[in-house]
Amino acid sequence: NHSPAWFLRAVLLQALGVPEPKEKAENFLTFGCYIPFYTPFQLRDMFKLLDLLGIEYNYAAEKEVCCGAPPLEDSIEFVDVTEERRQKIKERCQKFMQSNWDLGKQAGAKNMIYACHVCTALVKNTFPEEADRHRWIFDPIMDKLEEKTLEIAPAKMGYYEGCHRAFPYNSNLDWKRYRKLLGKIKGLTLVDLDNQYCCKQHP
């Protein structure tokens, strides 16, 4: 997913009917290496929500690079990697993230939004002084949905927040906010699951 992704991603976005990027917008979107290929229809629906809610965005799928999460994860998990090597990997990955951030700045965007929550957490930790300008794609969607009354046909669903692991950091997204919005949806009964299992550590 990490070397040919720019080309495959561009083809996939066209196949999904993703609109062409606008000339200028407040938000600059990065797709990440995994989300377009693992959950393409979810990505398509994210764009539908952005458009329905009037959230303007720009992107440059052919220029975007990997955020660096996979090499960072490997450098932590493989015990034979030296600390000096880990530091070099970390510095290189920071350059990857800065490259995407520079694309947004060049496009005149105020905020970066990321389709991938791992990318979001990693960038927020890497650039803490600008963390509020780096947002998960659901954050601007939440800004709009919180102003509305949402209702569905009566349903009862289990809710598991997860352990929020995003290598090499714990995730720093606003999970309480997301849960609060779900709890306000009329017709939806949520059952919070008492489950502490992690999908990575307890497969």
PDB file of C-alpha atoms in Angstrom, residues 10-169:
ATOM      1  CA  ALA A  10      -6.154   8.229  -7.672  1.00  0.00           C
ATOM      2  CA  VAL A  11      -7.748   5.482  -9.784  1.00  0.00           C
ATOM      3  CA  LEU A  12      -9.855   4.252  -6.865  1.00  0.00           C
ATOM      4  CA  LEU A  13     -11.104   7.745  -5.988  1.00  0.00           C
ATOM      5  CA  GLN A  14     -12.261   8.227  -9.551  1.00  0.00           C
ATOM      6  CA  ALA A  15     -14.035   4.852  -9.510  1.00  0.00           C
ATOM      7  CA  LEU A  16     -15.814   5.814  -6.251  1.00  0.00           C
ATOM      8  CA  GLY A  17     -17.062   9.047  -7.793  1.00  0.00           C
ATOM      9  CA  VAL A  18     -15.130  11.298  -5.413  1.00  0.00           C
ATOM     10  CA  PRO A  19     -15.517  14.918  -6.612  1.00  0.00           C
ATOM     11  CA  GLU A  20     -12.572  16.722  -8.142  1.00  0.00           C
ATOM     12  CA  PRO A  21     -10.615  18.892  -5.665  1.00  0.00           C
ATOM     13  CA  LYS A  22     -11.696  22.505  -5.427  1.00  0.00           C
ATOM     14  CA  GLU A  23      -9.314  25.272  -6.356  1.00  0.00           C
ATOM     15  CA  LYS A  24      -9.247  26.555  -2.770  1.00  0.00           C
ATOM     16  CA  ALA A  25     -10.819  25.412   0.480  1.00  0.00           C
ATOM     17  CA  GLU A  26     -10.418  25.837   4.236  1.00  0.00           C
ATOM     18  CA  ASN A  27      -9.693  22.130   4.717  1.00  0.00           C
ATOM     19  CA  PHE A  28      -7.063  19.972   3.027  1.00  0.00           C
ATOM     20  CA  LEU A  29      -7.782  16.247   3.125  1.00  0.00           C
ATOM     21  CA  THR A  30      -5.304  13.378   3.154  1.00  0.00           C
ATOM     22  CA  PHE A  31      -6.561   9.860   2.542  1.00  0.00           C
ATOM     23  CA  GLY A  32      -3.802   7.723   4.017  1.00  0.00           C
ATOM     24  CA  CYS A  33      -2.406   4.467   2.669  1.00  0.00           C
ATOM     25  CA  TYR A  34      -5.002   2.082   4.099  1.00  0.00           C
ATOM     26  CA  ILE A  35      -8.447   3.662   4.308  1.00  0.00           C
ATOM     27  CA  PRO A  36      -9.121   3.940   0.525  1.00  0.00           C
ATOM     28  CA  PHE A  37      -8.274   0.258   0.037  1.00  0.00           C
ATOM     29  CA  TYR A  38      -9.632  -1.272   3.255  1.00  0.00           C
ATOM     30  CA  THR A  39     -12.911   0.666   3.550  1.00  0.00           C
ATOM     31  CA  PRO A  40     -13.528   2.304   0.161  1.00  0.00           C
ATOM     32  CA  PHE A  41     -17.306   2.553   0.542  1.00  0.00           C
ATOM     33  CA  GLN A  42     -16.961   4.143   3.969  1.00  0.00           C
ATOM     34  CA  LEU A  43     -14.621   6.692   2.366  1.00  0.00           C
ATOM     35  CA  ARG A  44     -17.171   7.331  -0.388  1.00  0.00           C
ATOM     36  CA  ASP A  45     -19.850   7.946   2.261  1.00  0.00           C
ATOM     37  CA  MET A  46     -17.528  10.307   4.158  1.00  0.00           C
ATOM     38  CA  PHE A  47     -17.364  12.481   1.052  1.00  0.00           C
ATOM     39  CA  LYS A  48     -21.136  12.401   0.723  1.00  0.00           C
ATOM     40  CA  LEU A  49     -21.431  13.671   4.297  1.00  0.00           C
ATOM     41  CA  LEU A  50     -18.859  16.417   3.721  1.00  0.00           C
ATOM     42  CA  ASP A  51     -20.773  17.595   0.649  1.00  0.00           C
ATOM     43  CA  LEU A  52     -24.222  17.332   2.278  1.00  0.00           C
ATOM     44  CA  LEU A  53     -23.037  19.348   5.268  1.00  0.00           C
ATOM     45  CA  GLY A  54     -21.369  22.023   3.129  1.00  0.00           C
ATOM     46  CA  ILE A  55     -17.823  21.307   4.341  1.00  0.00           C
ATOM     47  CA  GLU A  56     -15.377  22.453   1.674  1.00  0.00           C
ATOM     48  CA  TYR A  57     -12.164  20.518   1.148  1.00  0.00           C
ATOM     49  CA  ASN A  58      -9.239  20.223  -1.191  1.00  0.00           C
ATOM     50  CA  TYR A  59      -6.782  17.361  -1.741  1.00  0.00           C
ATOM     51  CA  ALA A  60      -3.833  16.225  -3.844  1.00  0.00           C
ATOM     52  CA  ALA A  61      -4.065  12.439  -3.984  1.00  0.00           C
ATOM     53  CA  GLU A  62      -1.178  12.144  -6.442  1.00  0.00           C
ATOM     54  CA  LYS A  63       1.235  14.023  -4.140  1.00  0.00           C
ATOM     55  CA  GLU A  64       0.274  12.747  -0.708  1.00  0.00           C
ATOM     56  CA  VAL A  65       2.770  10.464   1.043  1.00  0.00           C
ATOM     57  CA  CYS A  66       2.553   7.885   3.845  1.00  0.00           C
ATOM     58  CA  CYS A  67       2.468   9.409   7.356  1.00  0.00           C
ATOM     59  CA  GLY A  68       5.184   6.995   8.497  1.00  0.00           C
ATOM     60  CA  ALA A  69       3.141   4.894  10.931  1.00  0.00           C
ATOM     61  CA  PRO A  70       4.227   1.469   9.511  1.00  0.00           C
ATOM     62  CA  PRO A  71       8.017   2.051   9.749  1.00  0.00           C
ATOM     63  CA  LEU A  72       7.558   3.652  13.170  1.00  0.00           C
ATOM     64  CA  GLU A  73       5.574   0.638  14.350  1.00  0.00           C
ATOM     65  CA  ASP A  74       8.183  -1.774  12.995  1.00  0.00           C
ATOM     66  CA  SER A  75      11.022   0.151  14.643  1.00  0.00           C
ATOM     67  CA  ILE A  76       9.301  -0.300  18.011  1.00  0.00           C
ATOM     68  CA  GLU A  77       8.253  -3.936  17.607  1.00  0.00           C
ATOM     69  CA  PHE A  78      11.540  -5.315  16.244  1.00  0.00           C
ATOM     70  CA  VAL A  79      13.951  -5.694  19.144  1.00  0.00           C
ATOM     71  CA  ASP A  80      17.071  -5.731  16.940  1.00  0.00           C
ATOM     72  CA  VAL A  81      16.530  -2.101  15.829  1.00  0.00           C
ATOM     73  CA  THR A  82      19.027   0.205  17.551  1.00  0.00           C
ATOM     74  CA  GLU A  83      17.944   3.400  19.291  1.00  0.00           C
ATOM     75  CA  GLU A  84      19.967   5.421  16.773  1.00  0.00           C
ATOM     76  CA  ARG A  85      18.103   3.726  13.932  1.00  0.00           C
ATOM     77  CA  ARG A  86      14.748   4.367  15.617  1.00  0.00           C
ATOM     78  CA  GLN A  87      15.565   8.055  15.918  1.00  0.00           C
ATOM     79  CA  LYS A  88      16.478   8.272  12.216  1.00  0.00           C
ATOM     80  CA  ILE A  89      13.196   6.562  11.289  1.00  0.00           C
ATOM     81  CA  LYS A  90      11.278   8.977  13.515  1.00  0.00           C
ATOM     82  CA  GLU A  91      12.971  11.988  11.899  1.00  0.00           C
ATOM     83  CA  ARG A  92      12.276  10.680   8.394  1.00  0.00           C
ATOM     84  CA  CYS A  93       8.612  10.027   9.217  1.00  0.00           C
ATOM     85  CA  GLN A  94       8.303  13.536  10.601  1.00  0.00           C
ATOM     86  CA  LYS A  95       9.457  14.775   7.189  1.00  0.00           C
ATOM     87  CA  PHE A  96       6.732  12.649   5.564  1.00  0.00           C
ATOM     88  CA  MET A  97       4.090  14.284   7.758  1.00  0.00           C
ATOM     89  CA  GLN A  98       5.553  17.745   7.160  1.00  0.00           C
ATOM     90  CA  SER A  99       5.403  17.103   3.408  1.00  0.00           C
ATOM     91  CA  ASN A 100       1.633  16.533   3.590  1.00  0.00           C
ATOM     92  CA  TRP A 101       1.205  19.544   5.893  1.00  0.00           C
ATOM     93  CA  ASP A 102       3.137  21.663   3.371  1.00  0.00           C
ATOM     94  CA  LEU A 103       0.765  20.545   0.610  1.00  0.00           C
ATOM     95  CA  GLY A 104      -2.116  21.887   2.666  1.00  0.00           C
ATOM     96  CA  LYS A 105      -0.356  25.186   3.322  1.00  0.00           C
ATOM     97  CA  GLN A 106       0.498  25.581  -0.366  1.00  0.00           C
ATOM     98  CA  ALA A 107      -3.172  25.086  -1.171  1.00  0.00           C
ATOM     99  CA  GLY A 108      -4.090  27.854   1.274  1.00  0.00           C
ATOM    100  CA  ALA A 109      -5.876  25.526   3.692  1.00  0.00           C
ATOM    101  CA  LYS A 110      -6.339  26.437   7.348  1.00  0.00           C
ATOM    102  CA  ASN A 111      -6.868  22.886   8.589  1.00  0.00           C
ATOM    103  CA  MET A 112      -5.731  19.394   7.660  1.00  0.00           C
ATOM    104  CA  ILE A 113      -8.291  16.602   7.890  1.00  0.00           C
ATOM    105  CA  TYR A 114      -7.305  12.945   7.770  1.00  0.00           C
ATOM    106  CA  ALA A 115      -9.437   9.981   6.725  1.00  0.00           C
ATOM    107  CA  CYS A 116      -7.243   7.732   8.895  1.00  0.00           C
ATOM    108  CA  HIS A 117      -7.375   8.027  12.698  1.00  0.00           C
ATOM    109  CA  VAL A 118      -3.809   6.642  13.048  1.00  0.00           C
ATOM    110  CA  CYS A 119      -2.492   9.388  10.759  1.00  0.00           C
ATOM    111  CA  THR A 120      -4.419  11.951  12.808  1.00  0.00           C
ATOM    112  CA  ALA A 121      -3.063  10.767  16.158  1.00  0.00           C
ATOM    113  CA  LEU A 122       0.486  10.560  14.831  1.00  0.00           C
ATOM    114  CA  VAL A 123       0.452  14.062  13.342  1.00  0.00           C
ATOM    115  CA  LYS A 124      -1.120  15.580  16.480  1.00  0.00           C
ATOM    116  CA  ASN A 125       1.677  14.085  18.574  1.00  0.00           C
ATOM    117  CA  THR A 126       4.357  15.170  16.110  1.00  0.00           C
ATOM    118  CA  PHE A 127       3.156  18.789  15.851  1.00  0.00           C
ATOM    119  CA  PRO A 128       1.591  19.456  19.280  1.00  0.00           C
ATOM    120  CA  GLU A 129       1.779  23.231  18.862  1.00  0.00           C
ATOM    121  CA  GLU A 130      -0.558  22.953  15.845  1.00  0.00           C
ATOM    122  CA  ALA A 131      -2.568  19.926  17.014  1.00  0.00           C
ATOM    123  CA  ASP A 132      -5.905  21.756  16.757  1.00  0.00           C
ATOM    124  CA  ARG A 133      -5.317  22.301  13.031  1.00  0.00           C
ATOM    125  CA  HIS A 134      -5.001  18.560  12.376  1.00  0.00           C
ATOM    126  CA  ARG A 135      -8.372  16.826  12.597  1.00  0.00           C
ATOM    127  CA  TRP A 136      -9.882  13.396  12.023  1.00  0.00           C
ATOM    128  CA  ILE A 137     -12.417  13.530   9.197  1.00  0.00           C
ATOM    129  CA  PHE A 138     -15.283  12.999  11.653  1.00  0.00           C
ATOM    130  CA  ASP A 139     -14.394  16.177  13.594  1.00  0.00           C
ATOM    131  CA  PRO A 140     -15.638  18.732  11.010  1.00  0.00           C
ATOM    132  CA  ILE A 141     -18.597  16.403  10.379  1.00  0.00           C
ATOM    133  CA  MET A 142     -19.316  16.464  14.129  1.00  0.00           C
ATOM    134  CA  ASP A 143     -19.190  20.278  14.139  1.00  0.00           C
ATOM    135  CA  LYS A 144     -22.181  20.261  11.815  1.00  0.00           C
ATOM    136  CA  LEU A 145     -24.082  17.265  13.190  1.00  0.00           C
ATOM    137  CA  GLU A 146     -24.054  18.582  16.751  1.00  0.00           C
ATOM    138  CA  GLU A 147     -26.247  21.444  15.534  1.00  0.00           C
ATOM    139  CA  LYS A 148     -28.877  19.038  14.208  1.00  0.00           C
ATOM    140  CA  THR A 149     -31.467  16.644  15.606  1.00  0.00           C
ATOM    141  CA  LEU A 150     -30.706  13.112  14.443  1.00  0.00           C
ATOM    142  CA  GLU A 151     -33.176  10.250  14.453  1.00  0.00           C
ATOM    143  CA  ILE A 152     -33.183   6.656  13.206  1.00  0.00           C
ATOM    144  CA  ALA A 153     -35.590   3.738  13.314  1.00  0.00           C
ATOM    145  CA  PRO A 154     -35.488   2.159  16.811  1.00  0.00           C
ATOM    146  CA  ALA A 155     -32.288   0.136  17.217  1.00  0.00           C
ATOM    147  CA  LYS A 156     -30.168  -1.254  20.028  1.00  0.00           C
ATOM    148  CA  MET A 157     -26.422  -1.459  19.455  1.00  0.00           C
ATOM    149  CA  GLY A 158     -23.350  -2.375  21.446  1.00  0.00           C
ATOM    150  CA  TYR A 159     -20.656   0.268  21.758  1.00  0.00           C
ATOM    151  CA  TYR A 160     -16.977  -0.503  22.275  1.00  0.00           C
ATOM    152  CA  GLU A 161     -14.666   2.476  22.395  1.00  0.00           C
ATOM    153  CA  GLY A 162     -11.489   0.473  21.942  1.00  0.00           C
ATOM    154  CA  CYS A 163      -8.065   1.024  23.439  1.00  0.00           C
ATOM    155  CA  HIS A 164      -7.072   3.796  20.987  1.00  0.00           C
ATOM    156  CA  ARG A 165      -3.653   2.392  20.223  1.00  0.00           C
ATOM    157  CA  ALA A 166      -1.967   4.205  17.348  1.00  0.00           C
ATOM    158  CA  PHE A 167       1.731   3.401  17.070  1.00  0.00           C
ATOM    159  CA  PRO A 168       3.917   4.714  18.526  1.00  0.00           C
ATOM    160  CA  TYR A 169       1.456   6.708  20.658  1.00  0.00           C
TER     161      TYR A 169
END
